[in-house]
Amino acid sequence: MNTNPLILFFTFGLISPFVSATSATDRLEGQPSAQEQVIIDSVESSSSKKSQPNSQQLPSYDPEFVAVPFAFSTESLSTAFGAAGVLKHAGQIQSSILGIGVYSTNGSWISYLRFNDYKAPGIDQWLFSAETYQARYKEGVYYVPGQTDIYGETEKVVALGDESYTKLHAKYILPIGRGSQGAVRSLGRARGDISWNPLQSGVTSVKFSPFIQSRELEGYDYLPEEAKGLALELDWDNRDNGKNSTQGGQTNFKLTRDFGSGSRNSWTTWEFEQSAFVSLDSSDWFGQQIMAFNVYLADTPTWTSDSNGDFHRPPSFAGVSLGGFERLRGYTSKRFTGRSAVLYSAEYRVQPKWQPLQEWPVFNLYDIPWWQWVAFAEAGQVSDEFSASALHEDLKWSAGIGARFEVESIVVRAELAFSEESNQFWIMVNQPF
């Protein structure tokens, strides 16, 4: 899709009063980690400042509210205005509430609300979150299956689009590794050496996420418009620092199932992702040099027809895809969709010793402890066949450069990515992996 409210809040609000972007994004899922990072320092500092009779009891914090107005411009929204507000320590020290509203001059609008990381009384290993997103794009840019050009490539269309989703998240933190002290304390940074034994290192979790998602495009009534189901996610986060990893890695497996109904077919997808980080020696110029690697593999095992000739494929907006601010960044969001996908990514991240940002206008209004320069390259493919040969035939590539900043405990990244088809400028929160 076209725009992500989280982009607007953390970049257009914090970095400049007005920014014109060549393109934007469509995905809000995956952003809770940005909110988790906001409270990590608070959890750790509170533990060191105050002594509690019960090691699982954390001191209370007064709520902190921040609101930011913003304005920006994109291809699909024209000029847009909005506001965002974050309530930190929203009832619990680790919890937050994020709300965003946007209205554009072409009549488009966006709304987003998230309640993040709540702990039920007496249940130390669970965290609960909920989010909802509603949007109307008067001139939305989409790649619709079945709409192809003379070369057989999926063609871009501009249409009125209504989109929404609502998700609930229940995350169980296994009581091993850094999860042995409870779910809240697992949000802190790693202390000590990283090992490759999940019993001793990292945070292992299981997340259950029931969801409902829809997309309606004017003039394309024949397309599936709704997906409902459950996502099950197994994760081992063995990074030393989620905001700026220097060692370790993360392993994630996600299984998504729509059980179907009388009006839609059932379908299943799975996704696997593995990252690794290697620290290089510092130099006279750079205090930190990191090589970051990531492999992504996904498939739709129900893609082929059953004995009745029925297909069990997800709508393109809910299925496997490449393109966007996380994967194959040189292409627009969800540029390629299909049964399966593979993507290889590598980044060279350096942290300069020269850090003048706290002396610059606007930047000096915020706490910016570090910035990072990045060069990256990616290669991947989407195929309607799950096989090594099909997934590695005619790989699509993307490469680019970027700058990343920690702004008030939030990682903000700005990237310029190139591909054989187009160039994309992304502004987003969080590291891509």
Coordinates of C-alpha atoms in Angstrom, one line a residue:
M1 CA 0.0 0.0 0.0
N2 CA 1.0 3.6 0.3
T3 CA 1.7 4.9 3.7
N4 CA 2.5 3.8 7.2
P5 CA 1.4 6.1 10.1
L6 CA 4.4 5.1 12.2
I7 CA 6.6 6.6 9.5
L8 CA 4.9 9.9 9.9
F9 CA 5.1 10.1 13.6
F10 CA 8.7 9.2 14.2
T11 CA 10.2 10.9 11.2
F12 CA 8.1 13.8 9.9
G13 CA 7.3 14.7 13.5
L14 CA 10.7 14.3 15.1
I15 CA 13.1 15.1 12.3
S16 CA 11.5 17.9 10.3
P17 CA 8.2 19.7 10.1
F18 CA 7.6 18.9 6.5
V19 CA 9.1 16.2 4.3
S20 CA 8.3 15.1 0.8
A21 CA 8.7 11.4 0.2
T22 CA 8.9 9.7 -3.2
S23 CA 7.0 6.7 -1.8
A24 CA 5.8 5.2 1.5
T25 CA 4.7 2.0 2.9
D26 CA 1.6 -0.1 3.9
R27 CA 2.5 -2.3 6.8
L28 CA 1.9 -1.5 10.4
E29 CA 2.5 -5.0 11.7
G30 CA 5.9 -5.6 13.2
Q31 CA 6.1 -2.2 14.8
P32 CA 5.4 -3.2 18.4
S33 CA 9.2 -3.7 18.8
A34 CA 9.6 0.0 18.4
Q35 CA 7.3 0.6 21.4
E36 CA 9.0 -2.1 23.4
Q37 CA 12.3 -0.3 22.9
V38 CA 10.8 2.9 24.4
I39 CA 10.4 1.2 27.8
I40 CA 13.6 -0.9 28.0
D41 CA 15.7 1.8 29.5
S42 CA 12.9 2.7 32.0
V43 CA 12.6 -1.0 33.1
E44 CA 16.4 -1.3 33.6
S45 CA 16.9 2.0 35.3
S46 CA 14.0 1.5 37.7
S47 CA 15.5 -1.9 38.7
S48 CA 18.8 -0.3 39.5
K49 CA 17.3 2.7 41.4
K50 CA 14.8 0.9 43.6
S51 CA 14.9 -2.3 45.6
Q52 CA 11.8 -4.3 45.8
P53 CA 10.9 -7.1 48.2
N54 CA 9.6 -9.2 45.3
S55 CA 12.0 -9.5 42.4
Q56 CA 9.1 -9.7 40.0
Q57 CA 7.6 -6.4 41.3
L58 CA 8.5 -3.3 39.3
P59 CA 8.1 0.2 40.6
S60 CA 5.3 2.3 39.1
Y61 CA 6.0 5.2 36.7
D62 CA 3.8 8.3 36.0
P63 CA 2.4 8.2 32.5
E64 CA 4.2 10.4 30.0
F65 CA 2.3 11.8 27.0
V66 CA 3.8 13.2 23.8
A67 CA 1.8 14.6 20.9
V68 CA 3.3 15.6 17.5
P69 CA 1.6 17.3 14.5
F70 CA 3.1 16.6 11.1
A71 CA 2.7 17.3 7.4
F72 CA 4.1 15.4 4.4
S73 CA 3.5 14.5 0.7
T74 CA 3.4 11.2 -1.2
E75 CA 2.4 10.1 -4.6
S76 CA -0.9 8.5 -3.4
L77 CA -1.9 11.0 -0.7
S78 CA -0.8 14.3 -2.1
T79 CA -0.3 16.7 0.8
A80 CA -1.4 15.3 4.1
F81 CA -1.7 16.6 7.7
G82 CA -2.1 14.7 10.9
A83 CA -1.1 14.2 14.5
A84 CA 0.2 11.3 16.6
G85 CA 0.3 10.8 20.3
V86 CA 2.1 8.3 22.5
L87 CA 1.2 7.5 26.1
K88 CA 4.2 5.8 27.8
H89 CA 3.8 3.9 31.0
A90 CA 0.1 3.6 30.2
G91 CA -1.1 1.9 33.4
Q92 CA 2.1 -0.3 33.6
I93 CA 5.7 0.7 33.3
Q94 CA 6.3 -1.4 30.1
S95 CA 3.0 -0.5 28.4
S96 CA 2.2 2.2 25.9
I97 CA -0.7 3.5 23.8
L98 CA -0.1 4.9 20.3
G99 CA -2.7 6.7 18.3
I100 CA -2.4 8.3 14.9
G101 CA -4.7 10.2 12.6
V102 CA -4.0 11.5 9.0
Y103 CA -6.1 13.4 6.5
S104 CA -5.0 14.4 3.0
T105 CA -6.0 17.0 0.5
N106 CA -7.2 14.4 -1.9
G107 CA -9.7 13.1 0.6
S108 CA -7.7 10.1 1.9
W109 CA -7.5 9.3 5.6
I110 CA -5.7 7.0 8.0
S111 CA -6.2 6.0 11.6
Y112 CA -4.3 3.7 13.8
L113 CA -4.5 2.7 17.5
R114 CA -2.4 0.3 19.5
F115 CA -2.3 -0.9 23.1
N116 CA 1.0 -2.5 23.7
D117 CA 2.6 -4.9 26.1
Y118 CA 0.1 -5.3 29.0
K119 CA 0.7 -7.8 31.7
A120 CA -2.2 -9.5 33.5
P121 CA -2.0 -9.6 37.3
G122 CA -0.3 -12.7 38.6
I123 CA 0.8 -13.9 35.2
D124 CA 4.5 -13.1 34.9
Q125 CA 5.2 -14.8 31.5
W126 CA 2.5 -13.2 29.3
L127 CA 2.3 -9.9 27.5
F128 CA -0.9 -8.8 25.7
S129 CA -1.3 -6.2 22.9
A130 CA -4.1 -5.1 20.5
E131 CA -4.1 -2.9 17.4
T132 CA -6.5 -1.6 14.8
Y133 CA -6.0 0.2 11.5
Q134 CA -8.5 1.8 9.2
A135 CA -7.7 3.7 6.0
R136 CA -9.1 5.0 2.7
Y137 CA -6.9 5.9 -0.2
K138 CA -8.5 7.8 -3.0
E139 CA -5.6 7.3 -5.3
G140 CA -4.0 4.1 -3.9
V141 CA -1.2 2.4 -5.9
Y142 CA -1.6 -1.4 -6.1
Y143 CA -0.2 -4.4 -8.0
V144 CA -3.3 -6.5 -8.7
P145 CA -2.9 -10.2 -9.7
G146 CA -4.3 -10.8 -13.1
Q147 CA -3.5 -7.3 -14.3
T148 CA -0.4 -7.8 -16.5
D149 CA 1.4 -5.8 -19.1
I150 CA 2.6 -7.0 -22.5
Y151 CA 5.6 -8.7 -20.9
G152 CA 3.5 -10.7 -18.5
E153 CA 4.5 -8.6 -15.4
T154 CA 1.9 -7.5 -12.9
E155 CA 0.8 -4.0 -13.8
K156 CA 0.4 -1.1 -11.4
V157 CA -3.1 0.2 -11.0
V158 CA -4.4 3.3 -9.2
A159 CA -7.7 2.8 -7.5
L160 CA -9.9 3.8 -4.5
G161 CA -8.9 1.5 -1.7
D162 CA -10.5 0.8 1.7
E163 CA -8.2 -1.1 4.0
S164 CA -8.4 -2.3 7.6
Y165 CA -7.2 -4.8 10.1
T166 CA -7.6 -5.6 13.7
K167 CA -5.2 -7.9 15.6
L168 CA -4.9 -9.2 19.1
H169 CA -1.5 -10.5 20.4
A170 CA -0.9 -12.8 23.3
K171 CA 2.8 -13.5 23.8
Y172 CA 4.1 -16.1 26.1
I173 CA 7.7 -15.7 27.2
L174 CA 9.3 -19.1 28.0
P175 CA 10.9 -19.1 31.5
I176 CA 14.4 -19.8 30.0
G177 CA 17.3 -17.6 29.1
R178 CA 16.5 -13.9 29.7
G179 CA 12.8 -14.9 30.1
S180 CA 13.5 -16.6 33.4
Q181 CA 12.8 -13.3 35.3
G182 CA 9.4 -12.7 33.7
A183 CA 8.1 -11.2 30.6
V184 CA 8.6 -7.5 31.5
R185 CA 12.3 -7.9 32.4
S186 CA 12.8 -9.9 29.2
L187 CA 12.4 -6.6 27.3
G188 CA 15.7 -5.3 28.6
R189 CA 19.0 -5.6 26.9
A190 CA 21.2 -8.7 27.2
R191 CA 23.7 -8.6 30.1
G192 CA 26.8 -10.7 29.6
D193 CA 28.0 -12.9 26.8
I194 CA 25.7 -14.2 24.1
S195 CA 25.6 -18.0 23.6
W196 CA 23.8 -20.2 21.1
N197 CA 22.0 -22.1 23.8
P198 CA 18.4 -20.9 24.2
L199 CA 18.3 -22.3 27.7
Q200 CA 20.9 -19.8 28.7
S201 CA 20.7 -16.9 26.3
G202 CA 18.1 -14.8 24.5
V203 CA 14.4 -14.5 24.8
T204 CA 12.2 -17.4 23.5
S205 CA 8.6 -16.7 23.0
V206 CA 5.3 -18.0 21.5
K207 CA 2.8 -15.5 20.2
F208 CA -0.8 -16.1 19.2
S209 CA -2.4 -13.4 17.0
P210 CA -6.1 -13.7 15.9
F211 CA -6.7 -11.3 13.1
I212 CA -9.2 -9.9 10.6
Q213 CA -8.0 -8.0 7.5
S214 CA -9.7 -6.5 4.5
R215 CA -9.1 -4.6 1.4
E216 CA -11.7 -3.4 -1.1
L217 CA -10.6 -1.8 -4.4
E218 CA -13.1 0.1 -6.5
G219 CA -13.5 -1.6 -9.9
Y220 CA -12.0 -4.9 -8.8
D221 CA -15.0 -6.5 -7.0
Y222 CA -13.9 -9.9 -8.2
L223 CA -10.8 -9.9 -5.9
P224 CA -10.9 -11.5 -2.5
E225 CA -11.6 -8.8 0.1
E226 CA -11.3 -10.4 3.5
A227 CA -9.0 -12.6 5.5
K228 CA -9.6 -13.9 9.0
G229 CA -7.6 -16.3 11.0
L230 CA -4.8 -17.0 13.5
A231 CA -1.1 -16.4 13.3
L232 CA 1.3 -18.5 15.5
E233 CA 4.8 -17.1 15.9
L234 CA 7.8 -18.9 17.5
D235 CA 10.7 -16.5 18.1
W236 CA 14.2 -16.7 19.7
D237 CA 15.6 -13.2 20.0
N238 CA 19.3 -13.8 20.8
R239 CA 20.5 -10.3 19.9
D240 CA 22.5 -8.3 22.5
N241 CA 20.5 -5.1 21.6
G242 CA 17.4 -5.0 19.5
K243 CA 18.0 -1.4 18.6
N244 CA 21.6 -1.8 17.5
S245 CA 22.8 -5.4 17.5
T246 CA 26.5 -6.2 17.5
Q247 CA 26.3 -9.9 18.1
G248 CA 24.0 -12.9 18.2
G249 CA 21.0 -13.2 16.0
Q250 CA 17.2 -13.9 15.8
T251 CA 15.3 -16.9 14.7
N252 CA 11.6 -16.6 13.8
F253 CA 9.0 -19.0 12.4
K254 CA 5.4 -17.8 11.7
L255 CA 2.5 -19.9 10.7
T256 CA -0.7 -18.1 9.5
R257 CA -4.0 -19.9 8.9
D258 CA -7.3 -18.7 7.6
F259 CA -9.8 -21.4 8.3
G260 CA -12.2 -20.2 5.6
S261 CA -16.0 -19.9 5.5
G262 CA -18.8 -20.1 3.0
S263 CA -17.6 -16.9 1.3
R264 CA -13.9 -17.6 1.2
N265 CA -11.5 -20.5 0.9
S266 CA -9.1 -21.5 3.6
W267 CA -5.4 -21.1 3.2
T268 CA -2.1 -21.5 5.1
T269 CA 1.3 -19.7 4.9
W270 CA 4.5 -20.1 6.8
E271 CA 7.5 -17.8 7.0
F272 CA 11.0 -18.4 8.4
E273 CA 13.6 -15.8 9.1
Q274 CA 17.1 -16.0 10.5
S275 CA 19.5 -13.1 11.2
A276 CA 23.1 -13.0 12.4
F277 CA 25.4 -10.1 13.5
V278 CA 29.2 -10.0 13.4
S279 CA 31.2 -7.3 15.1
L280 CA 34.3 -6.0 13.3
D281 CA 37.2 -4.1 14.8
S282 CA 36.8 -0.4 15.4
S283 CA 38.9 2.1 13.4
D284 CA 40.0 5.7 13.7
W285 CA 36.8 6.8 11.9
F286 CA 34.2 4.3 13.2
G287 CA 33.7 3.3 16.8
Q288 CA 31.5 0.4 15.7
Q289 CA 31.5 -1.7 12.5
I290 CA 28.9 -4.5 12.1
M291 CA 28.1 -7.0 9.4
A292 CA 24.4 -7.9 9.5
F293 CA 22.9 -10.9 7.6
N294 CA 19.4 -12.1 7.1
V295 CA 17.7 -15.0 5.2
Y296 CA 13.9 -15.0 4.6
L297 CA 11.9 -18.0 3.2
A298 CA 8.1 -18.3 2.9
D299 CA 5.6 -20.6 1.3
T300 CA 1.9 -21.2 0.9
P301 CA 1.5 -25.0 1.1
T302 CA -2.2 -24.9 0.3
W303 CA -1.5 -23.0 -3.0
T304 CA -2.3 -25.9 -5.4
S305 CA -5.9 -27.0 -6.0
D306 CA -7.4 -29.8 -3.9
S307 CA -9.3 -32.8 -5.3
N308 CA -12.3 -30.7 -6.0
G309 CA -10.3 -28.2 -8.1
D310 CA -10.6 -25.5 -5.5
F311 CA -7.6 -23.2 -4.8
H312 CA -6.6 -22.3 -1.3
R313 CA -4.7 -19.1 -1.8
P314 CA -4.6 -16.0 0.4
P315 CA -5.6 -12.6 -1.0
S316 CA -2.5 -10.8 -2.3
F317 CA -2.7 -8.3 0.5
A318 CA -2.4 -11.1 3.1
G319 CA -0.1 -13.6 1.5
V320 CA 3.6 -13.9 0.6
S321 CA 5.2 -10.9 -0.9
L322 CA 8.4 -9.0 -1.5
G323 CA 8.9 -5.2 -1.9
G324 CA 8.7 -2.5 0.6
F325 CA 10.6 -1.0 3.5
E326 CA 11.7 -4.3 5.0
R327 CA 12.2 -6.7 2.1
L328 CA 13.6 -5.9 -1.3
R329 CA 13.6 -2.2 -0.6
G330 CA 14.3 -1.0 -4.1
Y331 CA 10.7 -1.9 -5.1
T332 CA 7.3 -0.6 -4.0
S333 CA 5.4 -2.2 -1.3
K334 CA 4.1 -5.7 -2.1
R335 CA 5.5 -5.4 -5.6
F336 CA 5.8 -9.2 -6.0
T337 CA 3.2 -11.6 -4.7
G338 CA 2.8 -15.3 -5.1
R339 CA 3.1 -18.7 -3.5
S340 CA 6.6 -18.6 -2.1
A341 CA 9.5 -16.2 -1.7
V342 CA 13.2 -16.2 -0.7
L343 CA 15.3 -13.2 0.2
Y344 CA 19.0 -12.8 1.1
S345 CA 20.1 -9.5 2.8
A346 CA 23.4 -8.1 3.9
E347 CA 24.2 -4.8 5.6
Y348 CA 27.4 -3.0 6.6
R349 CA 26.6 -0.8 9.5
V350 CA 29.1 1.7 10.9
Q351 CA 28.8 4.1 13.8
P352 CA 30.9 7.2 13.2
K353 CA 32.9 8.6 16.1
W354 CA 31.9 12.1 14.8
Q355 CA 28.4 12.8 16.1
P356 CA 27.4 16.5 15.7
L357 CA 23.6 16.0 15.8
Q358 CA 23.1 17.2 19.3
E359 CA 24.5 20.6 18.1
W360 CA 22.2 21.0 15.1
P361 CA 18.9 22.9 15.1
V362 CA 15.8 20.7 15.7
F363 CA 18.0 17.7 16.4
N364 CA 19.3 19.3 19.6
L365 CA 15.7 19.3 21.0
Y366 CA 15.9 15.5 21.4
D367 CA 18.2 12.9 22.9
I368 CA 20.2 11.3 20.0
P369 CA 23.0 9.2 21.6
W370 CA 24.1 7.7 18.2
W371 CA 23.7 7.6 14.5
Q372 CA 24.7 4.9 12.0
W373 CA 25.6 4.8 8.3
V374 CA 24.5 1.8 6.4
A375 CA 25.2 0.2 3.0
F376 CA 23.0 -2.8 2.0
A377 CA 22.3 -5.3 -0.7
E378 CA 19.4 -7.8 -1.2
A379 CA 18.5 -10.5 -3.7
G380 CA 15.3 -12.4 -3.8
Q381 CA 12.4 -13.8 -5.8
V382 CA 8.7 -14.7 -5.6
S383 CA 7.5 -17.8 -7.4
D384 CA 4.3 -19.7 -7.8
E385 CA 6.3 -22.9 -7.3
F386 CA 8.1 -23.8 -4.1
S387 CA 11.4 -25.2 -5.4
A388 CA 15.0 -24.1 -5.1
S389 CA 15.3 -23.7 -8.9
A390 CA 12.2 -21.6 -9.3
L391 CA 13.1 -19.3 -6.3
H392 CA 16.6 -18.7 -7.5
E393 CA 15.8 -18.1 -11.2
D394 CA 16.2 -14.5 -12.3
L395 CA 16.7 -13.1 -8.8
K396 CA 15.5 -9.5 -8.3
W397 CA 18.1 -7.3 -6.6
S398 CA 18.1 -4.2 -4.6
A399 CA 20.9 -2.1 -3.1
G400 CA 21.2 1.2 -1.2
I401 CA 22.5 3.4 1.5
G402 CA 21.0 4.9 4.6
A403 CA 21.3 6.7 7.9
R404 CA 19.8 5.6 11.2
F405 CA 19.4 7.4 14.4
E406 CA 18.3 6.6 17.9
V407 CA 15.9 9.4 18.8
E408 CA 14.4 9.3 22.3
S409 CA 15.0 5.5 22.4
I410 CA 13.4 5.0 19.0
V411 CA 15.5 3.9 16.0
V412 CA 14.6 6.0 12.9
R413 CA 16.0 5.0 9.5
A414 CA 16.1 6.8 6.2
E415 CA 17.1 4.8 3.2
L416 CA 17.6 5.3 -0.6
A417 CA 17.2 2.0 -2.4
F418 CA 17.9 1.2 -6.1
S419 CA 16.7 -1.6 -8.3
E420 CA 16.5 -2.3 -12.0
E421 CA 12.8 -1.1 -12.0
S422 CA 12.8 1.9 -9.7
N423 CA 14.4 3.9 -6.9
Q424 CA 12.6 4.1 -3.5
F425 CA 13.1 6.5 -0.6
W426 CA 12.0 5.0 2.7
I427 CA 11.6 6.5 6.1
M428 CA 10.7 4.1 8.9
V429 CA 11.3 3.1 12.5
N430 CA 13.2 0.0 13.6
Q431 CA 16.0 -1.9 12.0
P432 CA 14.8 -4.0 9.1
F433 CA 16.2 -7.1 10.9

